[in-house]
CSV table of C-alpha atoms and ligand atoms in Angstrom, one decimal:
chain,number,residue,atom,x,y,z
R,1,MET,CA,-117.2,51.9,13.5
R,2,PRO,CA,-115.3,55.2,13.3
R,3,GLN,CA,-113.1,55.7,10.3
R,4,LEU,CA,-109.5,54.7,10.7
R,5,ALA,CA,-106.9,57.4,10.6
R,6,THR,CA,-105.3,58.2,7.3
R,7,ARG,CA,-101.9,57.5,8.7
R,8,PHE,CA,-103.1,54.0,9.7
R,9,GLN,CA,-104.4,53.4,6.3
R,10,THR,CA,-100.9,54.0,4.8
R,11,LEU,CA,-99.5,50.9,6.5
R,12,PRO,CA,-98.8,48.1,4.1
R,13,GLY,CA,-100.9,44.9,4.2
R,14,TYR,CA,-99.3,41.9,5.8
R,15,PRO,CA,-98.6,39.6,2.8
R,16,LEU,CA,-98.2,36.4,5.0
R,17,ALA,CA,-101.3,36.8,7.1
R,18,ASP,CA,-102.5,33.2,6.5
R,19,VAL,CA,-99.1,31.5,7.0
R,20,PRO,CA,-99.4,30.9,10.8
R,21,ALA,CA,-102.8,29.2,10.2
R,22,ILE,CA,-101.2,27.0,7.5
R,23,LYS,CA,-98.4,26.1,9.8
R,24,ARG,CA,-100.9,25.1,12.5
R,25,GLU,CA,-102.9,23.0,10.1
R,26,LEU,CA,-99.7,21.2,8.8
R,27,ARG,CA,-98.6,20.5,12.3
R,28,ALA,CA,-102.0,19.1,13.2
R,29,LYS,CA,-101.8,16.8,10.3
R,30,GLY,CA,-98.6,15.5,11.6
R,31,VAL,CA,-96.3,17.1,9.1
R,32,ASP,CA,-92.7,17.4,10.3
R,33,LEU,CA,-92.5,21.2,9.9
R,34,ILE,CA,-89.1,23.0,9.9
R,35,ASP,CA,-89.6,26.7,10.6
R,36,LEU,CA,-86.8,28.9,9.3
R,37,GLY,CA,-89.1,31.9,8.9
R,38,VAL,CA,-88.6,33.9,12.1
R,39,GLY,CA,-85.3,35.4,13.3
R,40,ASP,CA,-85.7,33.9,16.8
R,41,ALA,CA,-83.1,31.3,17.7
R,42,ASP,CA,-83.9,28.1,19.5
R,43,LEU,CA,-80.8,28.6,21.8
R,44,ALA,CA,-80.8,29.5,25.5
R,45,PRO,CA,-79.7,32.9,27.0
R,46,PRO,CA,-76.6,33.0,29.2
R,47,PRO,CA,-77.2,31.1,32.4
R,48,ALA,CA,-75.9,34.1,34.4
R,49,ALA,CA,-78.6,36.2,32.9
R,50,VAL,CA,-81.4,33.7,33.8
R,51,GLU,CA,-80.1,33.5,37.4
R,52,ALA,CA,-79.8,37.3,37.7
R,53,MET,CA,-83.4,37.6,36.5
R,54,GLN,CA,-84.6,35.0,39.0
R,55,ARG,CA,-82.9,36.7,41.9
R,56,ALA,CA,-84.2,40.1,40.8
R,57,ALA,CA,-87.8,38.9,40.4
R,58,ALA,CA,-87.8,37.8,44.1
R,59,ASP,CA,-87.0,41.3,45.3
R,60,PRO,CA,-90.1,43.5,45.4
R,61,VAL,CA,-88.1,46.6,44.7
R,62,ASN,CA,-87.8,45.3,41.2
R,63,SER,CA,-91.6,45.2,40.7
R,64,ARG,CA,-91.7,49.0,40.5
R,65,TYR,CA,-91.6,51.3,37.6
R,66,SER,CA,-88.1,51.7,36.2
R,67,PHE,CA,-88.9,54.9,34.3
R,68,GLN,CA,-86.6,56.1,31.5
R,69,LEU,CA,-83.5,56.2,33.8
R,70,GLY,CA,-83.7,52.5,34.6
R,71,LEU,CA,-81.0,50.7,36.4
R,72,PRO,CA,-78.0,53.0,36.7
R,73,GLU,CA,-75.6,50.0,36.8
R,74,LEU,CA,-76.9,48.8,33.4
R,75,ARG,CA,-76.3,52.2,31.8
R,76,GLU,CA,-72.8,52.2,33.2
R,77,GLU,CA,-72.2,48.6,32.0
R,78,ILE,CA,-73.5,49.4,28.5
R,79,ALA,CA,-71.1,52.4,28.3
R,80,ALA,CA,-68.2,50.3,29.6
R,81,TRP,CA,-69.0,47.6,27.0
R,82,MET,CA,-69.2,50.1,24.2
R,83,GLN,CA,-65.8,51.4,25.3
R,84,ARG,CA,-64.3,47.9,25.4
R,85,ARG,CA,-65.9,46.6,22.2
R,86,PHE,CA,-65.7,49.7,20.0
R,87,GLY,CA,-63.4,52.1,21.7
R,88,VAL,CA,-66.4,54.5,21.9
R,89,ALA,CA,-66.7,56.7,25.0
R,90,LEU,CA,-70.2,57.5,26.1
R,91,ASP,CA,-71.8,59.3,29.1
R,92,PRO,CA,-74.0,56.5,30.6
R,93,PHE,CA,-76.7,59.0,31.6
R,94,LYS,CA,-76.8,61.4,28.6
R,95,GLU,CA,-75.7,59.2,25.7
R,96,VAL,CA,-77.3,55.9,26.5
R,97,LEU,CA,-81.0,55.0,26.7
R,98,PRO,CA,-82.4,51.6,27.6
R,99,LEU,CA,-85.2,50.5,25.2
R,100,ILE,CA,-87.9,47.9,25.4
R,101,GLY,CA,-86.1,46.1,22.6
R,102,SER,CA,-84.4,48.0,19.8
R,103,LYS,CA,-87.6,47.9,17.8
R,104,GLU,CA,-89.3,50.1,20.2
R,105,GLY,CA,-86.7,52.9,19.9
R,106,ILE,CA,-86.5,52.5,16.1
R,107,PHE,CA,-90.2,52.9,15.9
R,108,HIS,CA,-90.4,55.9,18.1
R,109,LEU,CA,-87.5,57.9,16.6
R,110,PRO,CA,-89.5,59.3,13.7
R,111,PHE,CA,-92.0,60.8,16.1
R,112,ALA,CA,-89.3,63.1,17.3
R,113,TYR,CA,-88.0,64.3,13.9
R,114,LEU,CA,-90.5,64.0,11.1
R,115,ASN,CA,-93.0,66.7,10.1
R,116,PRO,CA,-95.5,66.0,7.3
R,117,GLY,CA,-93.5,66.1,4.0
R,118,ASP,CA,-90.3,65.1,5.7
R,119,VAL,CA,-88.6,62.0,4.4
R,120,ALA,CA,-87.1,59.0,6.0
R,121,ILE,CA,-84.8,57.0,3.7
R,122,ILE,CA,-85.4,53.3,4.2
R,123,PRO,CA,-83.7,50.2,2.9
R,124,ASP,CA,-85.9,47.8,1.0
R,125,PRO,CA,-86.1,45.0,1.9
R,126,GLY,CA,-85.7,46.1,5.5
R,127,TYR,CA,-86.9,45.7,9.1
R,128,GLN,CA,-90.5,46.7,9.1
R,129,ALA,CA,-90.3,49.1,12.1
R,130,TYR,CA,-88.4,51.7,9.9
R,131,LEU,CA,-91.5,51.9,7.7
R,132,GLY,CA,-94.1,51.6,10.4
R,133,GLY,CA,-92.6,54.3,12.6
R,134,THR,CA,-92.2,56.7,9.6
R,135,LEU,CA,-95.8,56.2,8.4
R,136,LEU,CA,-97.4,56.4,11.8
R,137,ALA,CA,-95.4,59.5,12.7
R,138,GLY,CA,-96.8,61.1,9.5
R,139,GLY,CA,-93.5,61.2,7.6
R,140,GLU,CA,-92.9,60.1,4.0
R,141,PRO,CA,-90.9,56.9,3.4
R,142,TYR,CA,-88.5,56.8,0.5
R,143,LEU,CA,-87.6,53.1,-0.1
R,144,VAL,CA,-84.3,52.3,-1.7
R,145,PRO,CA,-83.9,48.8,-3.1
R,146,LEU,CA,-80.9,46.8,-1.7
R,147,ARG,CA,-79.6,45.0,-4.7
R,148,PRO,CA,-76.6,42.7,-5.2
R,149,GLU,CA,-75.1,45.0,-7.9
R,150,HIS,CA,-74.7,47.6,-5.1
R,151,ASP,CA,-73.5,45.0,-2.5
R,152,PHE,CA,-76.8,45.5,-0.7
R,153,LEU,CA,-75.8,49.1,0.3
R,154,ILE,CA,-77.8,52.2,-0.3
R,155,PRO,CA,-76.1,54.0,-3.2
R,156,LEU,CA,-76.0,57.5,-1.8
R,157,ASP,CA,-75.2,59.1,-5.2
R,158,LEU,CA,-78.3,57.7,-6.8
R,159,LEU,CA,-80.7,59.4,-4.3
R,160,PRO,CA,-82.8,62.1,-5.9
R,161,GLU,CA,-82.0,65.6,-4.9
R,162,ASP,CA,-85.5,66.4,-3.8
R,163,VAL,CA,-85.5,63.3,-1.5
R,164,VAL,CA,-82.1,64.3,0.0
R,165,ARG,CA,-83.3,67.9,0.6
R,166,ARG,CA,-86.4,66.7,2.5
R,167,ALA,CA,-84.8,63.8,4.3
R,168,LYS,CA,-84.5,64.0,8.1
R,169,ILE,CA,-83.7,60.3,8.9
R,170,LEU,CA,-81.6,57.7,7.1
R,171,PHE,CA,-82.1,54.1,8.4
R,172,LEU,CA,-79.2,51.7,7.9
R,173,ASN,CA,-78.6,48.3,9.2
R,174,TYR,CA,-75.4,46.3,8.9
R,175,PRO,CA,-74.8,43.4,9.4
R,176,ASN,CA,-78.1,43.5,7.5
R,177,ASN,CA,-81.4,41.7,8.0
R,178,PRO,CA,-82.4,40.1,5.6
R,179,THR,CA,-79.5,40.3,3.1
R,180,ALA,CA,-76.8,39.4,5.6
R,181,ALA,CA,-74.6,42.0,3.9
R,182,ILE,CA,-72.0,44.0,5.8
R,183,ALA,CA,-70.9,47.5,5.2
R,184,PRO,CA,-67.2,48.4,4.5
R,185,ARG,CA,-65.8,51.1,6.7
R,186,GLU,CA,-65.3,53.5,3.8
R,187,TYR,CA,-69.0,53.3,3.0
R,188,LEU,CA,-69.8,54.1,6.6
R,189,GLU,CA,-67.5,57.1,6.4
R,190,GLN,CA,-69.3,58.3,3.3
R,191,VAL,CA,-72.7,57.9,5.0
R,192,VAL,CA,-71.6,59.9,8.0
R,193,GLU,CA,-70.3,62.7,5.7
R,194,PHE,CA,-73.6,62.6,3.7
R,195,CYS,CA,-75.7,62.9,6.8
R,196,ARG,CA,-73.6,65.7,8.2
R,197,THR,CA,-73.7,67.6,4.9
R,198,ASN,CA,-77.4,67.2,4.5
R,199,ASP,CA,-78.4,67.5,8.2
R,200,ILE,CA,-79.9,64.0,8.4
R,201,VAL,CA,-80.2,61.8,11.5
R,202,LEU,CA,-78.4,58.6,10.9
R,203,ALA,CA,-80.4,55.8,12.6
R,204,TYR,CA,-77.9,53.0,12.6
R,205,ASP,CA,-79.5,49.7,13.5
R,206,ASN,CA,-76.7,47.5,14.9
R,207,ALA,CA,-78.9,44.6,16.2
R,208,TYR,CA,-76.5,42.0,14.7
R,209,SER,CA,-73.2,43.7,15.7
R,210,GLU,CA,-72.2,40.6,17.7
R,211,ILE,CA,-73.1,37.9,15.2
R,212,ALA,CA,-70.2,37.8,12.8
R,213,PHE,CA,-67.9,35.2,11.4
R,214,ASP,CA,-64.5,34.4,10.0
R,215,GLY,CA,-62.7,37.1,12.0
R,216,TYR,CA,-65.0,39.9,10.9
R,217,LEU,CA,-65.9,42.3,13.8
R,218,PRO,CA,-68.7,44.7,12.8
R,219,PRO,CA,-68.0,48.3,13.9
R,220,SER,CA,-70.2,50.8,15.7
R,221,ILE,CA,-71.2,53.8,13.6
R,222,LEU,CA,-70.0,55.9,16.5
R,223,GLU,CA,-66.4,54.8,15.7
R,224,ILE,CA,-66.6,56.8,12.5
R,225,PRO,CA,-65.2,60.3,13.0
R,226,GLY,CA,-68.0,62.9,13.1
R,227,ALA,CA,-70.7,60.3,13.6
R,228,LYS,CA,-71.5,61.6,17.1
R,229,GLU,CA,-73.0,64.7,15.5
R,230,VAL,CA,-75.6,62.9,13.5
R,231,ALA,CA,-75.9,59.2,14.4
R,232,LEU,CA,-78.1,57.4,16.9
R,233,GLU,CA,-77.1,53.7,17.1
R,234,PHE,CA,-79.5,51.0,18.1
R,235,HIS,CA,-78.4,47.9,19.9
R,236,SER,CA,-80.3,44.8,20.9
R,237,PHE,CA,-79.8,42.1,23.5
R,238,SER,CA,-82.2,39.9,21.5
R,239,LYS,CA,-79.9,38.2,19.0
R,240,THR,CA,-76.5,38.5,20.8
R,241,TYR,CA,-77.8,36.7,24.0
R,242,ASN,CA,-80.9,34.8,22.6
R,243,MET,CA,-83.2,37.0,24.7
R,244,THR,CA,-85.7,38.1,22.1
R,245,GLY,CA,-88.7,37.7,24.3
R,246,TRP,CA,-87.3,39.6,27.3
R,247,ARG,CA,-87.5,42.8,25.3
R,248,ILE,CA,-84.4,44.9,25.9
R,249,GLY,CA,-82.0,47.0,23.8
R,250,TRP,CA,-80.5,50.4,24.0
R,251,ALA,CA,-79.8,53.5,21.9
R,252,ALA,CA,-76.5,55.3,22.0
R,253,GLY,CA,-75.5,58.6,20.6
R,254,ALA,CA,-75.4,62.4,21.1
R,255,PRO,CA,-77.2,63.8,24.1
R,256,GLU,CA,-79.6,65.8,21.9
R,257,LEU,CA,-80.7,62.7,20.0
R,258,ILE,CA,-81.0,60.6,23.1
R,259,SER,CA,-83.0,63.2,24.9
R,260,ALA,CA,-85.4,63.6,22.0
R,261,LEU,CA,-86.1,59.9,21.9
R,262,GLN,CA,-86.4,59.7,25.6
R,263,ARG,CA,-89.0,62.4,25.6
R,264,VAL,CA,-91.1,60.5,23.0
R,265,LYS,CA,-90.8,57.4,25.1
R,266,SER,CA,-91.8,59.1,28.3
R,267,PHE,CA,-95.2,59.5,26.8
R,268,ALA,CA,-95.4,55.9,25.6
R,269,ASP,CA,-93.8,53.7,28.2
R,270,THR,CA,-92.5,53.6,31.7
R,271,GLY,CA,-89.3,51.8,31.2
R,272,VAL,CA,-87.9,48.3,30.8
R,273,PRO,CA,-88.8,46.0,33.7
R,274,PHE,CA,-86.1,46.0,36.3
R,275,THR,CA,-85.9,42.2,36.4
R,276,VAL,CA,-85.1,42.3,32.7
R,277,GLN,CA,-82.5,45.0,33.2
R,278,HIS,CA,-80.8,42.8,35.8
R,279,GLY,CA,-80.8,39.9,33.3
R,280,ALA,CA,-79.3,42.2,30.6
R,281,LEU,CA,-76.6,43.4,33.0
R,282,ALA,CA,-75.5,39.9,33.8
R,283,ALA,CA,-75.6,39.0,30.1
R,284,LEU,CA,-73.3,41.9,29.2
R,285,ARG,CA,-70.9,40.9,32.0
R,286,SER,CA,-70.8,37.4,30.7
R,287,HIS,CA,-70.2,38.6,27.1
R,288,GLU,CA,-66.6,37.7,26.6
R,289,SER,CA,-66.9,34.2,28.1
R,290,TRP,CA,-70.3,33.3,26.6
R,291,VAL,CA,-70.9,35.0,23.2
R,292,PRO,CA,-68.0,33.4,21.2
R,293,HIS,CA,-69.5,29.9,21.7
R,294,ASN,CA,-73.0,31.1,20.7
R,295,VAL,CA,-71.6,32.7,17.5
R,296,GLU,CA,-69.7,29.5,16.8
R,297,THR,CA,-73.0,27.6,16.8
R,298,PHE,CA,-74.4,30.0,14.2
R,299,ARG,CA,-71.3,29.6,12.1
R,300,GLN,CA,-71.6,25.9,12.1
R,301,ARG,CA,-75.2,26.2,11.0
R,302,ARG,CA,-74.4,28.7,8.3
R,303,ASP,CA,-71.7,26.4,6.9
R,304,ALA,CA,-74.0,23.4,6.9
R,305,ALA,CA,-76.9,25.2,5.3
R,306,VAL,CA,-74.7,26.8,2.6
R,307,GLU,CA,-73.1,23.4,1.8
R,308,VAL,CA,-76.4,21.6,1.2
R,309,LEU,CA,-78.1,24.6,-0.6
R,310,ARG,CA,-75.2,24.8,-3.0
R,311,ALA,CA,-75.3,21.1,-3.6
R,312,ALA,CA,-79.0,21.6,-4.4
R,313,GLY,CA,-78.2,24.2,-7.1
R,314,PHE,CA,-78.6,27.5,-5.2
R,315,ASP,CA,-76.0,30.2,-5.7
R,316,VAL,CA,-75.9,31.3,-2.1
R,317,PRO,CA,-73.1,33.5,-0.8
R,318,VAL,CA,-71.4,32.8,2.6
R,319,PRO,CA,-72.4,35.7,4.8
R,320,ARG,CA,-70.0,37.2,7.3
R,321,GLY,CA,-72.6,38.6,9.6
R,322,ALA,CA,-76.2,38.3,11.0
R,323,MET,CA,-78.0,35.0,11.3
R,324,TYR,CA,-79.6,34.6,7.9
R,325,LEU,CA,-78.9,33.3,4.4
R,326,TRP,CA,-80.3,35.5,1.6
R,327,VAL,CA,-80.8,33.0,-1.2
R,328,PRO,CA,-81.3,34.1,-4.8
R,329,LEU,CA,-84.1,32.4,-6.7
R,330,PRO,CA,-83.8,31.5,-10.4
R,331,GLU,CA,-84.9,34.3,-12.8
R,332,GLY,CA,-88.6,34.7,-12.9
R,333,VAL,CA,-89.5,32.7,-9.8
R,334,ALA,CA,-91.6,34.8,-7.5
R,335,SER,CA,-90.5,34.5,-3.9
R,336,GLU,CA,-93.9,34.3,-2.3
R,337,ALA,CA,-95.1,31.5,-4.6
R,338,PHE,CA,-91.9,29.6,-4.0
R,339,ALA,CA,-92.2,30.0,-0.2
R,340,ARG,CA,-95.8,28.8,-0.3
R,341,LYS,CA,-95.0,25.8,-2.4
R,342,LEU,CA,-92.1,24.9,-0.1
R,343,LEU,CA,-94.3,25.1,3.0
R,344,LEU,CA,-97.2,23.2,1.5
R,345,GLU,CA,-95.2,20.5,-0.3
R,346,GLN,CA,-92.1,20.1,1.9
R,347,GLY,CA,-93.1,21.5,5.3
R,348,VAL,CA,-90.4,24.1,5.3
R,349,ALA,CA,-91.2,27.7,6.2
R,350,VAL,CA,-88.9,30.4,4.9
R,351,LEU,CA,-89.4,34.2,4.5
R,352,PRO,CA,-90.1,35.2,0.9
R,353,GLY,CA,-88.0,38.3,0.0
R,354,SER,CA,-91.0,40.2,-1.2
R,355,SER,CA,-92.6,40.1,2.3
R,356,LEU,CA,-89.9,42.5,3.5
R,357,GLY,CA,-90.5,44.9,0.7
R,358,ALA,CA,-90.7,44.8,-3.1
R,359,GLY,CA,-86.9,45.3,-3.2
R,360,GLY,CA,-86.5,41.8,-1.7
R,361,GLU,CA,-88.2,40.0,-4.7
R,362,GLY,CA,-86.1,37.3,-6.3
R,363,PHE,CA,-84.7,36.1,-2.9
R,364,PHE,CA,-85.8,34.2,0.2
R,365,ARG,CA,-84.4,34.3,3.7
R,366,ILE,CA,-83.4,31.4,5.8
R,367,ALA,CA,-83.0,32.0,9.6
R,368,LEU,CA,-80.3,29.9,11.2
R,369,THR,CA,-82.5,29.3,14.1
R,370,VAL,CA,-82.7,25.5,14.3
R,371,PRO,CA,-80.0,22.8,14.9
R,372,GLU,CA,-77.6,21.9,12.2
R,373,SER,CA,-79.2,18.5,11.4
R,374,ARG,CA,-82.6,20.2,10.9
R,375,LEU,CA,-81.0,22.9,8.7
R,376,ARG,CA,-79.4,20.2,6.5
R,377,GLU,CA,-82.8,18.4,6.3
R,378,ALA,CA,-84.5,21.7,5.4
R,379,ALA,CA,-82.0,22.6,2.8
R,380,GLU,CA,-82.4,19.3,1.1
R,381,ARG,CA,-86.2,19.7,1.0
R,382,ILE,CA,-85.7,23.2,-0.4
R,383,GLY,CA,-83.6,21.7,-3.1
R,384,ARG,CA,-86.4,19.4,-4.1
R,385,VAL,CA,-88.8,22.3,-4.7
R,386,LEU,CA,-86.2,24.0,-6.9
P,1,LIG,N1,-83.4,45.4,13.8
P,1,LIG,C1,-83.3,44.4,13.0
P,1,LIG,C2,-82.6,44.5,11.8
P,1,LIG,C3,-83.9,43.2,13.4
P,1,LIG,O1,-83.8,42.1,12.6
P,1,LIG,C4,-84.6,43.1,14.6
P,1,LIG,C5,-85.3,41.9,15.0
P,1,LIG,O2,-85.5,41.0,14.3
P,1,LIG,C6,-84.6,44.3,15.4
P,1,LIG,C7,-84.0,45.4,15.0
P,1,LIG,C8,-85.4,44.3,16.7
P,1,LIG,O3,-84.8,43.6,17.7
P,1,LIG,P1,-85.3,43.8,19.2
P,1,LIG,O4,-86.5,44.7,19.2
P,1,LIG,O5,-85.7,42.4,19.6
P,1,LIG,O6,-84.2,44.3,20.0
C-alpha cells in the first residue's frame, strides 16, 4: 500500500469508533436504546418542502447538473430571507452561494486561504469540519478551549501574538454546538474589529440561528458594522427545517470571499441537486408559518430534560439556543468513561465532551432529538449512573 499523505496523518483519531457496533449489539439483545448522541432530530421537514421536492423530482430538467449557480430563485429567496430576518442586504448572485450542507463550505474554505504555516483559530470543543478542513488544506489549527469561565466564548485577548499574526481564519459558531452558548452582540462587535485589524477571515457558522428560545433571536454576523469586509457566514437548512439528509446550506458574505469559496467548490462538486434546491426554496417560503412550531417542540424537550437532570443532581444550565444540553460532570469524572458506562448499563447514548476536542472534557452533550417522554426517561437513567 502507498504511504498516506502527511496531511492525512495529522487528522485526529475517532475516539468513538466502536460505539455504532455497541449500539447495534445492544439493540440486537433487545435493549431499549435511547440515542441522544447525534444532532439529527426525529422530526419531519415542512410538508411544503417535501411536496416541492416530489414535484421537482418528476421533471427531468431537475436531473441535470445545477453547477455553482444553482436555482436563481433560491438565491433570490435566500437574499430576501436574510433581509427579512436580519436586515442584511445581499446580492443574490455575488454574495450568496448554495452549499451541499454548510459542512461542505466550512470544510472547503481553508483551501482558499491557508498556506503552510498559516493558522486557523478553532473553538475546542467544536464542529469537526473546522479542524478537518484546516488540516487537509495544510494549515495549522490553533485550538482554543471553550470554558464556562469565559462563557464559552473565545477570549480574544488571551490569544498569543504569534498566533494572531499568522492567523488567516477564525471559526466561530453561536448558538454553539456543543456548549449551546450564545454570543452577546458586544462580543461579536469585538470579534469583527479583531478580524479587521488583523486581516483574518471570520468564518461564522450560524447553523443554529433559527433554534432559539425565550425570545432570544440570534443575529447574523453580517448585521455587525464592518463585518462585510471580513466575514463569511454559513447557514444550514439542516436543523431549522429537519432536513439534515437532504444536504443543503449556503454561505453569505462579501463577493471576494464568496468567489474564492465558489472557485474551490467548482473543482470539487457540481452543485446541490435541483430537487433539493426546490425543497429548500419551499422550506424558506414556509419559514414564518412553520418554524415557530418546530422550535416550540425543541423548547418543550429542553425544559423536560433540564427538569429531570436537575432533579437527578446535574447542575445543567438552561440554554437559549441550539438543540443541545451541555451537561457538566462532577469533578474528576472522565466524559468518555461516563458515556460508555451510561450506554452499556442504561442503554442511553450521549456524546462525551472529549470526543469533540480536549476542551470538552468534563461535560457531555445531549441532543434534543427524541420525543419529550423519551428524554425524560433518558434523563432519569442518566441520573442513575451519576
Ligand atoms: N455547523 C455546526 C455547528 C453543526 O453542528 C453542524 C451539524 O451538525 C453543521 C455545521 C453542518 O450542518 P450541515 O452540513 O448539515 O448544514
